[in-house]
Amino acid sequence: MVCRSLRKTFPDCQTGKRLGEDLDLKGPEKNLQLQVFCSNGEAVALGSHGSCSTEVEKETQEKMTILQACFQQNKDEVLDNLLAFVCDIRPEIHDNYRING
């Protein structure tokens, strides 16, 4: 039983027999060690992608929570400022306006 992680770890090794010699194992010990090594390597390889997406998802949720909290804190102040600006009407005559008469 040879998996991709074995070939990456031991590039010159093409068979489990050769790997068993490298690890100095014999018989059922070798088979068990190869299975454990393969399953660990595959779990690490597959788990890295899963943990990355989980980590990104977690960071995204944290950022969204912070943004929502800031939004709630500043919402009333922003609306008050906007309404004050819109409702602040000062009738003035522009300097360039010419009165004919």
GROMACS .gro file of C-alpha atoms in nm:
model
  101
    1MET     CA    1   0.000   0.000   0.000
    2VAL     CA    2   0.163   0.322  -0.120
    3CYS     CA    3  -0.011   0.657  -0.103
    4ARG     CA    4   0.072   1.000  -0.238
    5SER     CA    5   0.205   1.126   0.092
    6LEU     CA    6   0.455   0.839   0.101
    7ARG     CA    7   0.580   0.928  -0.244
    8LYS     CA    8   0.614   1.293  -0.145
    9THR     CA    9   0.795   1.207   0.177
   10PHE     CA   10   1.011   0.938   0.020
   11PRO     CA   11   1.043   1.035  -0.349
   12ASP     CA   12   1.291   0.756  -0.426
   13CYS     CA   13   1.059   0.498  -0.267
   14GLN     CA   14   0.817   0.332  -0.512
   15THR     CA   15   0.687   0.047  -0.296
   16GLY     CA   16   0.578  -0.012   0.059
   17LYS     CA   17   0.849  -0.277   0.085
   18ARG     CA   18   1.120  -0.019   0.025
   19LEU     CA   19   0.958   0.218   0.277
   20GLY     CA   20   0.943  -0.063   0.531
   21GLU     CA   21   1.316  -0.108   0.485
   22ASP     CA   22   1.369   0.266   0.527
   23LEU     CA   23   1.170   0.261   0.851
   24ASP     CA   24   1.339  -0.065   0.957
   25LEU     CA   25   1.008  -0.249   1.008
   26LYS     CA   26   0.908  -0.607   0.928
   27GLY     CA   27   0.586  -0.807   0.882
   28PRO     CA   28   0.259  -0.689   1.032
   29GLU     CA   29   0.434  -0.398   1.202
   30LYS     CA   30   0.532  -0.266   0.860
   31ASN     CA   31   0.178  -0.296   0.722
   32LEU     CA   32   0.026  -0.129   1.026
   33GLN     CA   33   0.285   0.150   1.021
   34LEU     CA   34   0.228   0.205   0.648
   35GLN     CA   35  -0.149   0.227   0.698
   36VAL     CA   36  -0.110   0.472   0.986
   37PHE     CA   37   0.143   0.676   0.791
   38CYS     CA   38  -0.082   0.689   0.483
   39SER     CA   39  -0.396   0.778   0.678
   40ASN     CA   40  -0.212   1.048   0.874
   41GLY     CA   41  -0.062   1.193   0.558
   42GLU     CA   42  -0.396   1.198   0.380
   43ALA     CA   43  -0.570   1.347   0.684
   44VAL     CA   44  -0.306   1.618   0.706
   45ALA     CA   45  -0.330   1.689   0.333
   46LEU     CA   46  -0.709   1.696   0.333
   47GLY     CA   47  -0.736   1.853   0.675
   48SER     CA   48  -0.525   2.150   0.576
   49HIS     CA   49  -0.786   2.257   0.321
   50GLY     CA   50  -1.068   2.197   0.566
   51SER     CA   51  -0.897   2.389   0.842
   52CYS     CA   52  -0.820   2.677   0.604
   53SER     CA   53  -1.183   2.713   0.506
   54THR     CA   54  -1.290   2.681   0.869
   55GLU     CA   55  -1.036   2.942   0.971
   56VAL     CA   56  -1.145   3.181   0.695
   57GLU     CA   57  -1.509   3.129   0.790
   58LYS     CA   58  -1.430   3.200   1.156
   59GLU     CA   59  -1.238   3.519   1.071
   60THR     CA   60  -1.520   3.632   0.843
   61GLN     CA   61  -1.777   3.581   1.118
   62GLU     CA   62  -1.562   3.777   1.364
   63LYS     CA   63  -1.522   4.066   1.119
   64MET     CA   64  -1.895   4.069   1.042
   65THR     CA   65  -1.975   4.080   1.414
   66ILE     CA   66  -1.739   4.375   1.462
   67LEU     CA   67  -1.885   4.559   1.161
   68GLN     CA   68  -2.242   4.503   1.279
   69ALA     CA   69  -2.157   4.629   1.627
   70CYS     CA   70  -1.993   4.944   1.483
   71PHE     CA   71  -2.292   4.995   1.255
   72GLN     CA   72  -2.536   4.975   1.547
   73GLN     CA   73  -2.328   5.216   1.756
   74ASN     CA   74  -2.295   5.480   1.484
   75LYS     CA   75  -2.629   5.443   1.305
   76ASP     CA   76  -2.821   5.698   1.513
   77GLU     CA   77  -2.542   5.954   1.506
   78VAL     CA   78  -2.506   5.930   1.129
   79LEU     CA   79  -2.881   5.964   1.074
   80ASP     CA   80  -2.896   6.265   1.307
   81ASN     CA   81  -2.610   6.434   1.122
   82LEU     CA   82  -2.768   6.360   0.785
   83LEU     CA   83  -3.108   6.496   0.888
   84ALA     CA   84  -2.949   6.807   1.039
   85PHE     CA   85  -2.757   6.870   0.718
   86VAL     CA   86  -3.062   6.819   0.494
   87CYS     CA   87  -3.296   7.023   0.712
   88ASP     CA   88  -3.053   7.311   0.762
   89ILE     CA   89  -3.202   7.550   0.506
   90ARG     CA   90  -3.051   7.898   0.482
   91PRO     CA   91  -3.212   8.112   0.215
   92GLU     CA   92  -2.939   8.320   0.055
   93ILE     CA   93  -2.895   8.504  -0.270
   94HIS     CA   94  -2.592   8.401  -0.466
   95ASP     CA   95  -2.328   8.666  -0.530
   96ASN     CA   96  -2.355   8.624  -0.907
   97TYR     CA   97  -2.731   8.680  -0.913
   98ARG     CA   98  -2.822   9.007  -1.088
   99ILE     CA   99  -3.137   9.190  -1.005
  100ASN     CA  100  -3.278   9.359  -1.315
  101GLY     CA  101  -3.490   9.653  -1.246
   0.00000   0.00000   0.00000
